């Protein structure tokens, strides 16, 4: 689909994507329909289906924008194990992805991990996150992989558990990044 000169097509597509991700996160992927997304946006259902034929299509288009960045991030850590300064930079870049345009998608994927497990698009995201985890760890052993998984989960948790953790979004992100760095710099 091409963008119209006035930007309406792209704007509607982005609004649908953002609203759907927010609803998938708040009420669950399985409990959200594209019809509800249309109602929330006060647009017609055919307008939503014009841009996305299914809920999975919303995720697939969103993942399509994130996966290259995750692949680049993982590649920056090769050959593994990367020295601490490169791993720290990669961790900082992942934290920036969460705070940036891909945050809603990463949080949605974490909150709906079980519901998305059978979707091909989600499987590809998990593959990329597993590769990043393996490359990010301070070692290839189970301890290193667990520390890397905990570090990445800590960054996502700061976004998914805001009300329970307290503080501002900036405070939670800073605390999570400090903890994630500490986890990865243990060895």
Short mmCIF file of N, CA and C in Angstrom, two decimals:
data_model
loop_
_atom_site.label_atom_id
_atom_site.label_comp_id
_atom_site.label_asym_id
_atom_site.label_seq_id
_atom_site.Cartn_x
_atom_site.Cartn_y
_atom_site.Cartn_z
N UNK A 1 0.83 -1.17 0.00
CA UNK A 1 0.00 0.00 0.00
C UNK A 1 0.88 1.24 0.00
N UNK A 2 0.51 2.16 -0.83
CA UNK A 2 1.30 3.39 -0.88
C UNK A 2 0.69 4.44 0.02
N UNK A 3 1.54 5.32 0.47
CA UNK A 3 1.06 6.41 1.32
C UNK A 3 0.44 7.47 0.44
N UNK A 4 -0.70 7.98 0.85
CA UNK A 4 -1.32 9.08 0.13
C UNK A 4 -0.55 10.35 0.43
N UNK A 5 -0.71 11.33 -0.44
CA UNK A 5 -0.01 12.59 -0.26
C UNK A 5 -0.36 13.23 1.07
N UNK A 6 -1.62 13.15 1.48
CA UNK A 6 -2.02 13.78 2.74
C UNK A 6 -1.73 12.90 3.96
N UNK A 7 -1.22 11.69 3.75
CA UNK A 7 -0.80 10.84 4.85
C UNK A 7 -1.92 10.08 5.54
N UNK A 8 -3.16 10.20 5.07
CA UNK A 8 -4.27 9.57 5.78
C UNK A 8 -4.15 8.05 5.84
N UNK A 9 -3.78 7.40 4.76
CA UNK A 9 -3.70 5.94 4.77
C UNK A 9 -2.70 5.46 5.80
N UNK A 10 -1.52 6.04 5.82
CA UNK A 10 -0.51 5.65 6.78
C UNK A 10 -0.97 5.97 8.20
N UNK A 11 -1.57 7.14 8.39
CA UNK A 11 -2.03 7.53 9.71
C UNK A 11 -3.07 6.54 10.24
N UNK A 12 -4.03 6.16 9.42
CA UNK A 12 -5.06 5.22 9.85
C UNK A 12 -4.44 3.87 10.18
N UNK A 13 -3.56 3.41 9.36
CA UNK A 13 -2.88 2.12 9.60
C UNK A 13 -2.11 2.16 10.92
N UNK A 14 -1.40 3.24 11.17
CA UNK A 14 -0.63 3.36 12.41
C UNK A 14 -1.55 3.47 13.63
N UNK A 15 -2.63 4.18 13.48
CA UNK A 15 -3.59 4.30 14.59
C UNK A 15 -4.21 2.95 14.92
N UNK A 16 -4.54 2.18 13.88
CA UNK A 16 -5.09 0.84 14.10
C UNK A 16 -4.06 -0.03 14.80
N UNK A 17 -2.84 -0.01 14.31
CA UNK A 17 -1.77 -0.83 14.90
C UNK A 17 -1.56 -0.45 16.37
N UNK A 18 -1.42 0.82 16.66
CA UNK A 18 -1.16 1.28 18.03
C UNK A 18 -2.32 0.93 18.96
N UNK A 19 -3.54 1.15 18.50
CA UNK A 19 -4.71 0.85 19.33
C UNK A 19 -4.85 -0.65 19.56
N UNK A 20 -4.64 -1.44 18.52
CA UNK A 20 -4.74 -2.89 18.66
C UNK A 20 -3.69 -3.40 19.65
N UNK A 21 -2.45 -2.95 19.54
CA UNK A 21 -1.41 -3.38 20.47
C UNK A 21 -1.76 -2.99 21.91
N UNK A 22 -2.26 -1.79 22.09
CA UNK A 22 -2.65 -1.35 23.44
C UNK A 22 -3.78 -2.22 23.98
N UNK A 23 -4.74 -2.54 23.14
CA UNK A 23 -5.86 -3.38 23.58
C UNK A 23 -5.41 -4.82 23.83
N UNK A 24 -4.53 -5.35 22.96
CA UNK A 24 -4.01 -6.71 23.18
C UNK A 24 -3.30 -6.77 24.53
N UNK A 25 -2.58 -5.72 24.87
CA UNK A 25 -1.83 -5.69 26.12
C UNK A 25 -2.78 -5.54 27.31
N UNK A 26 -3.74 -4.65 27.21
CA UNK A 26 -4.63 -4.37 28.35
C UNK A 26 -5.63 -5.48 28.62
N UNK A 27 -6.23 -6.03 27.57
CA UNK A 27 -7.30 -7.01 27.81
C UNK A 27 -6.98 -8.39 27.26
N UNK A 28 -5.82 -8.54 26.62
CA UNK A 28 -5.41 -9.84 26.11
C UNK A 28 -5.65 -9.98 24.62
N UNK A 29 -4.71 -10.64 23.95
CA UNK A 29 -4.81 -10.87 22.51
C UNK A 29 -6.06 -11.67 22.18
N UNK A 30 -6.30 -12.74 22.93
CA UNK A 30 -7.42 -13.63 22.64
C UNK A 30 -8.77 -12.96 22.88
N UNK A 31 -8.82 -11.99 23.78
CA UNK A 31 -10.08 -11.35 24.13
C UNK A 31 -10.34 -10.04 23.38
N UNK A 32 -9.51 -9.75 22.40
CA UNK A 32 -9.67 -8.51 21.63
C UNK A 32 -9.97 -8.86 20.17
N UNK A 33 -10.98 -8.22 19.63
CA UNK A 33 -11.31 -8.42 18.22
C UNK A 33 -10.99 -7.15 17.44
N UNK A 34 -10.81 -7.31 16.14
CA UNK A 34 -10.59 -6.13 15.31
C UNK A 34 -11.85 -5.25 15.27
N UNK A 35 -13.00 -5.85 15.46
CA UNK A 35 -14.23 -5.06 15.53
C UNK A 35 -14.18 -4.11 16.74
N UNK A 36 -13.65 -4.60 17.86
CA UNK A 36 -13.51 -3.74 19.04
C UNK A 36 -12.49 -2.63 18.79
N UNK A 37 -11.46 -2.94 18.04
CA UNK A 37 -10.47 -1.92 17.69
C UNK A 37 -11.14 -0.83 16.86
N UNK A 38 -11.96 -1.25 15.89
CA UNK A 38 -12.68 -0.27 15.06
C UNK A 38 -13.59 0.60 15.93
N UNK A 39 -14.32 -0.04 16.85
CA UNK A 39 -15.20 0.72 17.74
C UNK A 39 -14.41 1.72 18.58
N UNK A 40 -13.27 1.30 19.10
CA UNK A 40 -12.45 2.19 19.94
C UNK A 40 -11.98 3.40 19.13
N UNK A 41 -11.66 3.18 17.86
CA UNK A 41 -11.16 4.26 17.01
C UNK A 41 -12.28 5.06 16.34
N UNK A 42 -13.51 4.59 16.51
CA UNK A 42 -14.67 5.24 15.88
C UNK A 42 -14.52 5.28 14.36
N UNK A 43 -14.06 4.14 13.82
CA UNK A 43 -14.00 3.99 12.36
C UNK A 43 -14.77 2.73 12.00
N UNK A 44 -15.04 2.55 10.73
CA UNK A 44 -15.82 1.39 10.32
C UNK A 44 -14.97 0.12 10.38
N UNK A 45 -15.65 -0.98 10.57
CA UNK A 45 -14.96 -2.27 10.57
C UNK A 45 -14.31 -2.55 9.23
N UNK A 46 -14.99 -2.25 8.10
CA UNK A 46 -14.32 -2.46 6.82
C UNK A 46 -13.03 -1.64 6.68
N UNK A 47 -12.98 -0.48 7.30
CA UNK A 47 -11.75 0.32 7.25
C UNK A 47 -10.60 -0.41 7.94
N UNK A 48 -10.89 -1.04 9.08
CA UNK A 48 -9.86 -1.81 9.77
C UNK A 48 -9.44 -3.00 8.91
N UNK A 49 -10.43 -3.72 8.38
CA UNK A 49 -10.12 -4.91 7.59
C UNK A 49 -9.46 -4.56 6.25
N UNK A 50 -9.60 -3.34 5.81
CA UNK A 50 -8.89 -2.90 4.61
C UNK A 50 -7.38 -2.88 4.87
N UNK A 51 -7.00 -2.49 6.07
CA UNK A 51 -5.58 -2.40 6.42
C UNK A 51 -5.02 -3.70 6.97
N UNK A 52 -5.82 -4.42 7.74
CA UNK A 52 -5.37 -5.66 8.39
C UNK A 52 -6.49 -6.69 8.30
N UNK A 53 -6.20 -7.81 7.68
CA UNK A 53 -7.21 -8.85 7.51
C UNK A 53 -7.46 -9.65 8.80
N UNK A 54 -6.52 -9.57 9.73
CA UNK A 54 -6.65 -10.34 10.97
C UNK A 54 -5.81 -9.71 12.07
N UNK A 55 -6.03 -10.19 13.28
CA UNK A 55 -5.20 -9.73 14.40
C UNK A 55 -3.75 -10.13 14.17
N UNK A 56 -3.54 -11.32 13.64
CA UNK A 56 -2.17 -11.75 13.37
C UNK A 56 -1.49 -10.83 12.35
N UNK A 57 -2.25 -10.31 11.39
CA UNK A 57 -1.67 -9.39 10.41
C UNK A 57 -1.18 -8.11 11.09
N UNK A 58 -1.88 -7.68 12.12
CA UNK A 58 -1.43 -6.51 12.89
C UNK A 58 -0.07 -6.82 13.50
N UNK A 59 0.03 -7.98 14.14
CA UNK A 59 1.29 -8.37 14.77
C UNK A 59 2.39 -8.56 13.74
N UNK A 60 2.08 -9.24 12.64
CA UNK A 60 3.08 -9.51 11.61
C UNK A 60 3.66 -8.22 11.05
N UNK A 61 2.80 -7.24 10.79
CA UNK A 61 3.31 -5.98 10.26
C UNK A 61 4.15 -5.25 11.30
N UNK A 62 3.76 -5.37 12.56
CA UNK A 62 4.53 -4.73 13.63
C UNK A 62 5.88 -5.43 13.81
N UNK A 63 5.87 -6.76 13.81
CA UNK A 63 7.11 -7.52 13.96
C UNK A 63 8.04 -7.24 12.79
N UNK A 64 7.49 -7.06 11.61
CA UNK A 64 8.30 -6.81 10.44
C UNK A 64 9.18 -5.57 10.58
N UNK A 65 8.77 -4.65 11.40
CA UNK A 65 9.55 -3.43 11.63
C UNK A 65 10.58 -3.63 12.74
N UNK A 66 10.30 -4.53 13.68
CA UNK A 66 11.17 -4.75 14.83
C UNK A 66 12.26 -5.78 14.55
N UNK A 67 11.93 -6.84 13.83
CA UNK A 67 12.87 -7.95 13.65
C UNK A 67 14.21 -7.55 13.05
N UNK A 68 14.24 -6.68 12.04
CA UNK A 68 15.55 -6.27 11.52
C UNK A 68 16.40 -5.57 12.57
N UNK A 69 15.77 -4.80 13.44
CA UNK A 69 16.54 -4.12 14.49
C UNK A 69 17.08 -5.12 15.51
N UNK A 70 16.29 -6.15 15.84
CA UNK A 70 16.78 -7.17 16.75
C UNK A 70 17.91 -7.97 16.11
N UNK A 71 17.78 -8.27 14.82
CA UNK A 71 18.84 -9.01 14.12
C UNK A 71 20.13 -8.19 14.09
N UNK A 72 20.02 -6.90 13.84
CA UNK A 72 21.19 -6.03 13.83
C UNK A 72 21.83 -5.96 15.22
N UNK A 73 21.01 -5.90 16.22
CA UNK A 73 21.50 -5.86 17.60
C UNK A 73 22.25 -7.14 17.94
N UNK A 74 21.70 -8.28 17.56
CA UNK A 74 22.35 -9.57 17.81
C UNK A 74 23.66 -9.65 17.03
N UNK A 75 23.64 -9.20 15.79
CA UNK A 75 24.85 -9.23 14.96
C UNK A 75 25.96 -8.37 15.55
N UNK A 76 25.58 -7.29 16.22
CA UNK A 76 26.59 -6.41 16.82
C UNK A 76 27.37 -7.10 17.94
N UNK A 77 26.87 -8.22 18.41
CA UNK A 77 27.51 -8.96 19.50
C UNK A 77 28.36 -10.13 19.00
N UNK A 78 28.53 -10.22 17.71
CA UNK A 78 29.34 -11.31 17.13
C UNK A 78 30.77 -10.84 16.93
N UNK A 79 31.75 -11.67 17.10
CA UNK A 79 31.62 -13.04 17.58
C UNK A 79 31.35 -13.06 19.08
N UNK A 80 30.58 -14.05 19.49
CA UNK A 80 30.22 -14.20 20.91
C UNK A 80 31.27 -15.07 21.59
N UNK A 81 31.54 -14.91 22.83
CA UNK A 81 30.96 -13.89 23.69
C UNK A 81 31.62 -12.53 23.46
N UNK A 82 30.79 -11.54 23.37
CA UNK A 82 31.28 -10.17 23.14
C UNK A 82 31.82 -9.61 24.45
N UNK A 83 32.77 -8.71 24.36
CA UNK A 83 33.28 -8.08 25.59
C UNK A 83 32.18 -7.21 26.22
N UNK A 84 32.35 -6.95 27.52
CA UNK A 84 31.35 -6.21 28.29
C UNK A 84 30.95 -4.88 27.64
N UNK A 85 31.86 -4.05 27.16
CA UNK A 85 31.40 -2.76 26.58
C UNK A 85 30.43 -2.95 25.42
N UNK A 86 30.63 -3.95 24.57
CA UNK A 86 29.69 -4.19 23.46
C UNK A 86 28.37 -4.75 23.97
N UNK A 87 28.42 -5.61 24.96
CA UNK A 87 27.17 -6.14 25.53
C UNK A 87 26.40 -5.04 26.23
N UNK A 88 27.11 -4.16 26.92
CA UNK A 88 26.43 -3.03 27.59
C UNK A 88 25.76 -2.13 26.56
N UNK A 89 26.44 -1.83 25.49
CA UNK A 89 25.86 -1.00 24.43
C UNK A 89 24.63 -1.68 23.84
N UNK A 90 24.69 -2.98 23.60
CA UNK A 90 23.54 -3.71 23.05
C UNK A 90 22.37 -3.68 24.03
N UNK A 91 22.66 -3.84 25.30
CA UNK A 91 21.61 -3.78 26.32
C UNK A 91 20.97 -2.40 26.34
N UNK A 92 21.78 -1.37 26.25
CA UNK A 92 21.26 0.00 26.20
C UNK A 92 20.39 0.21 24.96
N UNK A 93 20.80 -0.36 23.84
CA UNK A 93 20.01 -0.24 22.62
C UNK A 93 18.68 -0.97 22.74
N UNK A 94 18.69 -2.13 23.39
CA UNK A 94 17.45 -2.86 23.61
C UNK A 94 16.52 -2.05 24.51
N UNK A 95 17.08 -1.45 25.55
CA UNK A 95 16.28 -0.60 26.45
C UNK A 95 15.66 0.56 25.66
N UNK A 96 16.42 1.12 24.72
CA UNK A 96 15.89 2.21 23.89
C UNK A 96 14.76 1.71 22.98
N UNK A 97 14.86 0.47 22.50
CA UNK A 97 13.78 -0.09 21.69
C UNK A 97 12.49 -0.16 22.51
N UNK A 98 12.63 -0.56 23.77
CA UNK A 98 11.45 -0.67 24.63
C UNK A 98 10.85 0.70 24.90
N UNK A 99 11.69 1.69 25.10
CA UNK A 99 11.18 3.04 25.37
C UNK A 99 10.72 3.74 24.10
N UNK A 100 11.08 3.22 22.95
CA UNK A 100 10.74 3.85 21.68
C UNK A 100 9.50 3.25 21.04
N UNK A 101 9.48 3.31 19.73
CA UNK A 101 8.30 2.90 18.98
C UNK A 101 7.97 1.42 19.08
N UNK A 102 8.94 0.58 19.46
CA UNK A 102 8.70 -0.85 19.54
C UNK A 102 8.32 -1.31 20.94
N UNK A 103 8.29 -0.41 21.88
CA UNK A 103 7.97 -0.77 23.26
C UNK A 103 6.62 -1.44 23.40
N UNK A 104 5.62 -0.87 22.77
CA UNK A 104 4.27 -1.43 22.89
C UNK A 104 4.23 -2.86 22.36
N UNK A 105 4.94 -3.12 21.29
CA UNK A 105 4.96 -4.47 20.71
C UNK A 105 5.68 -5.45 21.63
N UNK A 106 6.83 -5.06 22.16
CA UNK A 106 7.58 -5.95 23.05
C UNK A 106 6.81 -6.22 24.34
N UNK A 107 6.14 -5.22 24.86
CA UNK A 107 5.32 -5.41 26.06
C UNK A 107 4.13 -6.31 25.73
N UNK A 108 3.48 -6.07 24.60
CA UNK A 108 2.35 -6.89 24.18
C UNK A 108 2.78 -8.35 24.03
N UNK A 109 3.94 -8.57 23.42
CA UNK A 109 4.43 -9.93 23.23
C UNK A 109 4.69 -10.61 24.56
N UNK A 110 5.22 -9.86 25.53
CA UNK A 110 5.50 -10.44 26.85
C UNK A 110 4.22 -10.76 27.59
N UNK A 111 3.27 -9.84 27.58
CA UNK A 111 2.02 -10.04 28.31
C UNK A 111 1.21 -11.18 27.69
N UNK A 112 1.29 -11.35 26.39
CA UNK A 112 0.49 -12.35 25.68
C UNK A 112 1.33 -13.54 25.21
N UNK A 113 2.45 -13.79 25.85
CA UNK A 113 3.38 -14.82 25.40
C UNK A 113 2.69 -16.17 25.15
N UNK A 114 1.85 -16.60 26.05
CA UNK A 114 1.19 -17.90 25.90
C UNK A 114 0.21 -17.88 24.72
N UNK A 115 -0.58 -16.83 24.62
CA UNK A 115 -1.59 -16.74 23.56
C UNK A 115 -0.96 -16.65 22.18
N UNK A 116 0.23 -16.06 22.09
CA UNK A 116 0.87 -15.86 20.79
C UNK A 116 1.78 -17.02 20.39
N UNK A 117 1.96 -17.99 21.27
CA UNK A 117 2.95 -19.06 21.06
C UNK A 117 2.77 -19.80 19.74
N UNK A 118 1.58 -19.98 19.28
CA UNK A 118 1.36 -20.73 18.06
C UNK A 118 1.39 -19.93 16.77
N UNK A 119 1.56 -18.63 16.86
CA UNK A 119 1.53 -17.79 15.67
C UNK A 119 2.92 -17.72 15.03
N UNK A 120 3.01 -17.92 13.71
CA UNK A 120 4.32 -17.86 13.05
C UNK A 120 5.07 -16.55 13.28
N UNK A 121 4.38 -15.44 13.26
CA UNK A 121 5.04 -14.15 13.47
C UNK A 121 5.66 -14.08 14.86
N UNK A 122 4.93 -14.57 15.85
CA UNK A 122 5.43 -14.56 17.22
C UNK A 122 6.61 -15.52 17.37
N UNK A 123 6.56 -16.64 16.68
CA UNK A 123 7.67 -17.59 16.75
C UNK A 123 8.95 -16.96 16.21
N UNK A 124 8.83 -16.16 15.17
CA UNK A 124 10.01 -15.48 14.63
C UNK A 124 10.55 -14.45 15.62
N UNK A 125 9.66 -13.73 16.28
CA UNK A 125 10.11 -12.78 17.29
C UNK A 125 10.84 -13.52 18.42
N UNK A 126 10.27 -14.62 18.89
CA UNK A 126 10.91 -15.38 19.95
C UNK A 126 12.27 -15.92 19.51
N UNK A 127 12.37 -16.32 18.26
CA UNK A 127 13.66 -16.78 17.73
C UNK A 127 14.70 -15.65 17.82
N UNK A 128 14.32 -14.46 17.43
CA UNK A 128 15.24 -13.32 17.48
C UNK A 128 15.60 -12.96 18.92
N UNK A 129 14.62 -13.02 19.81
CA UNK A 129 14.91 -12.72 21.22
C UNK A 129 15.81 -13.79 21.84
N UNK A 130 15.62 -15.05 21.44
CA UNK A 130 16.49 -16.12 21.92
C UNK A 130 17.92 -15.93 21.42
N UNK A 131 18.06 -15.53 20.16
CA UNK A 131 19.40 -15.29 19.60
C UNK A 131 20.07 -14.12 20.31
N UNK A 132 19.30 -13.08 20.59
CA UNK A 132 19.84 -11.94 21.33
C UNK A 132 20.25 -12.36 22.73
N UNK A 133 19.43 -13.15 23.38
CA UNK A 133 19.75 -13.64 24.73
C UNK A 133 21.05 -14.42 24.72
N UNK A 134 21.20 -15.32 23.76
CA UNK A 134 22.42 -16.14 23.68
C UNK A 134 23.65 -15.27 23.45
N UNK A 135 23.52 -14.26 22.62
CA UNK A 135 24.66 -13.39 22.31
C UNK A 135 24.96 -12.40 23.43
N UNK A 136 23.95 -12.04 24.17
CA UNK A 136 24.09 -11.01 25.20
C UNK A 136 24.68 -11.55 26.50
N UNK A 137 24.50 -12.82 26.75
CA UNK A 137 24.95 -13.40 28.01
C UNK A 137 26.45 -13.30 28.20
N UNK A 138 26.87 -13.25 29.47
CA UNK A 138 28.29 -13.17 29.76
C UNK A 138 29.02 -14.47 29.49
N UNK A 139 28.30 -15.52 29.18
CA UNK A 139 28.89 -16.81 28.84
C UNK A 139 27.85 -17.65 28.13
N UNK A 140 28.31 -18.72 27.50
CA UNK A 140 27.40 -19.59 26.75
C UNK A 140 26.74 -20.64 27.64
N UNK A 141 27.16 -20.70 28.90
CA UNK A 141 26.59 -21.69 29.80
C UNK A 141 25.20 -21.28 30.26
N UNK A 142 24.56 -22.15 31.01
CA UNK A 142 23.19 -21.88 31.46
C UNK A 142 23.13 -20.63 32.34
N UNK A 143 24.14 -20.42 33.17
CA UNK A 143 24.16 -19.22 34.01
C UNK A 143 24.16 -17.95 33.17
N UNK A 144 24.98 -17.92 32.14
CA UNK A 144 25.05 -16.76 31.26
C UNK A 144 23.76 -16.51 30.53
N UNK A 145 23.13 -17.58 30.03
CA UNK A 145 21.85 -17.43 29.32
C UNK A 145 20.75 -16.97 30.27
N UNK A 146 20.75 -17.49 31.49
CA UNK A 146 19.73 -17.07 32.45
C UNK A 146 19.92 -15.61 32.85
N UNK A 147 21.15 -15.20 33.04
CA UNK A 147 21.40 -13.79 33.37
C UNK A 147 20.94 -12.88 32.24
N UNK A 148 21.21 -13.28 31.00
CA UNK A 148 20.77 -12.47 29.85
C UNK A 148 19.25 -12.42 29.77
N UNK A 149 18.60 -13.55 29.98
CA UNK A 149 17.13 -13.58 29.94
C UNK A 149 16.55 -12.70 31.04
N UNK A 150 17.13 -12.78 32.23
CA UNK A 150 16.67 -11.94 33.33
C UNK A 150 16.88 -10.45 33.04
N UNK A 151 18.01 -10.13 32.43
CA UNK A 151 18.30 -8.73 32.10
C UNK A 151 17.26 -8.18 31.12
N UNK A 152 16.97 -8.93 30.06
CA UNK A 152 15.97 -8.47 29.08
C UNK A 152 14.59 -8.41 29.71
N UNK A 153 14.25 -9.41 30.52
CA UNK A 153 12.94 -9.42 31.18
C UNK A 153 12.79 -8.26 32.15
N UNK A 154 13.88 -7.89 32.79
CA UNK A 154 13.84 -6.75 33.72
C UNK A 154 13.47 -5.47 32.98
N UNK A 155 14.03 -5.29 31.80
CA UNK A 155 13.73 -4.09 31.02
C UNK A 155 12.27 -4.06 30.58
N UNK A 156 11.75 -5.21 30.18
CA UNK A 156 10.34 -5.28 29.77
C UNK A 156 9.43 -5.11 30.98
N UNK A 157 9.81 -5.72 32.12
CA UNK A 157 8.99 -5.64 33.31
C UNK A 157 8.79 -4.20 33.77
N UNK A 158 9.78 -3.37 33.59
CA UNK A 158 9.64 -1.96 33.99
C UNK A 158 8.49 -1.30 33.25
N UNK A 159 8.19 -1.78 32.05
CA UNK A 159 7.07 -1.24 31.28
C UNK A 159 5.75 -1.94 31.60
N UNK A 160 5.80 -3.25 31.83
CA UNK A 160 4.56 -4.01 32.02
C UNK A 160 4.01 -3.91 33.43
N UNK A 161 4.83 -3.61 34.40
CA UNK A 161 4.40 -3.59 35.80
C UNK A 161 4.49 -2.21 36.42
N UNK A 162 4.27 -1.19 35.63
CA UNK A 162 4.42 0.18 36.10
C UNK A 162 3.66 0.50 37.37
N UNK A 163 2.38 0.18 37.41
CA UNK A 163 1.56 0.53 38.57
C UNK A 163 2.05 -0.18 39.83
N UNK A 164 2.48 -1.41 39.68
CA UNK A 164 2.93 -2.18 40.85
C UNK A 164 4.30 -1.73 41.34
N UNK A 165 5.14 -1.26 40.42
CA UNK A 165 6.50 -0.88 40.80
C UNK A 165 6.57 0.54 41.33
N UNK A 166 5.66 1.39 40.91
CA UNK A 166 5.67 2.78 41.36
C UNK A 166 6.67 3.62 40.59
N UNK A 167 6.79 4.87 40.99
CA UNK A 167 7.70 5.79 40.32
C UNK A 167 7.20 6.19 38.95
N UNK A 168 7.98 7.02 38.29
CA UNK A 168 7.64 7.45 36.93
C UNK A 168 8.18 6.43 35.93
N UNK A 169 7.73 6.52 34.71
CA UNK A 169 8.23 5.63 33.67
C UNK A 169 9.74 5.79 33.51
N UNK A 170 10.23 7.01 33.61
CA UNK A 170 11.66 7.26 33.48
C UNK A 170 12.44 6.64 34.64
N UNK A 171 11.90 6.73 35.85
CA UNK A 171 12.56 6.14 37.01
C UNK A 171 12.60 4.62 36.90
N UNK A 172 11.49 4.03 36.47
CA UNK A 172 11.46 2.57 36.31
C UNK A 172 12.43 2.13 35.24
N UNK A 173 12.48 2.85 34.11
CA UNK A 173 13.39 2.48 33.02
C UNK A 173 14.84 2.58 33.48
N UNK A 174 15.18 3.63 34.20
CA UNK A 174 16.55 3.81 34.68
C UNK A 174 16.92 2.71 35.68
N UNK A 175 16.01 2.41 36.60
CA UNK A 175 16.28 1.36 37.59
C UNK A 175 16.43 0.00 36.92
N UNK A 176 15.57 -0.28 35.95
CA UNK A 176 15.65 -1.55 35.24
C UNK A 176 16.95 -1.67 34.46
N UNK A 177 17.38 -0.59 33.82
CA UNK A 177 18.62 -0.64 33.06
C UNK A 177 19.82 -0.84 33.98
N UNK A 178 19.82 -0.20 35.12
CA UNK A 178 20.90 -0.39 36.08
C UNK A 178 20.95 -1.84 36.55
N UNK A 179 19.80 -2.40 36.88
CA UNK A 179 19.75 -3.79 37.33
C UNK A 179 20.16 -4.75 36.21
N UNK A 180 19.69 -4.50 35.00
CA UNK A 180 20.03 -5.36 33.87
C UNK A 180 21.55 -5.33 33.61
N UNK A 181 22.14 -4.15 33.69
CA UNK A 181 23.59 -4.05 33.52
C UNK A 181 24.31 -4.84 34.61
N UNK A 182 23.84 -4.71 35.84
CA UNK A 182 24.46 -5.44 36.95
C UNK A 182 24.37 -6.96 36.72
N UNK A 183 23.24 -7.42 36.24
CA UNK A 183 23.08 -8.84 35.97
C UNK A 183 24.08 -9.34 34.92
N UNK A 184 24.25 -8.55 33.88
CA UNK A 184 25.13 -8.99 32.78
C UNK A 184 26.61 -8.77 33.04
N UNK A 185 26.93 -7.99 34.02
CA UNK A 185 28.34 -7.71 34.31
C UNK A 185 28.84 -8.52 35.51
N UNK A 186 28.15 -9.62 35.82
CA UNK A 186 28.50 -10.44 36.98
C UNK A 186 29.71 -11.32 36.73
N UNK A 187 29.92 -11.73 35.52
CA UNK A 187 31.02 -12.67 35.26
C UNK A 187 32.22 -11.94 34.74
#
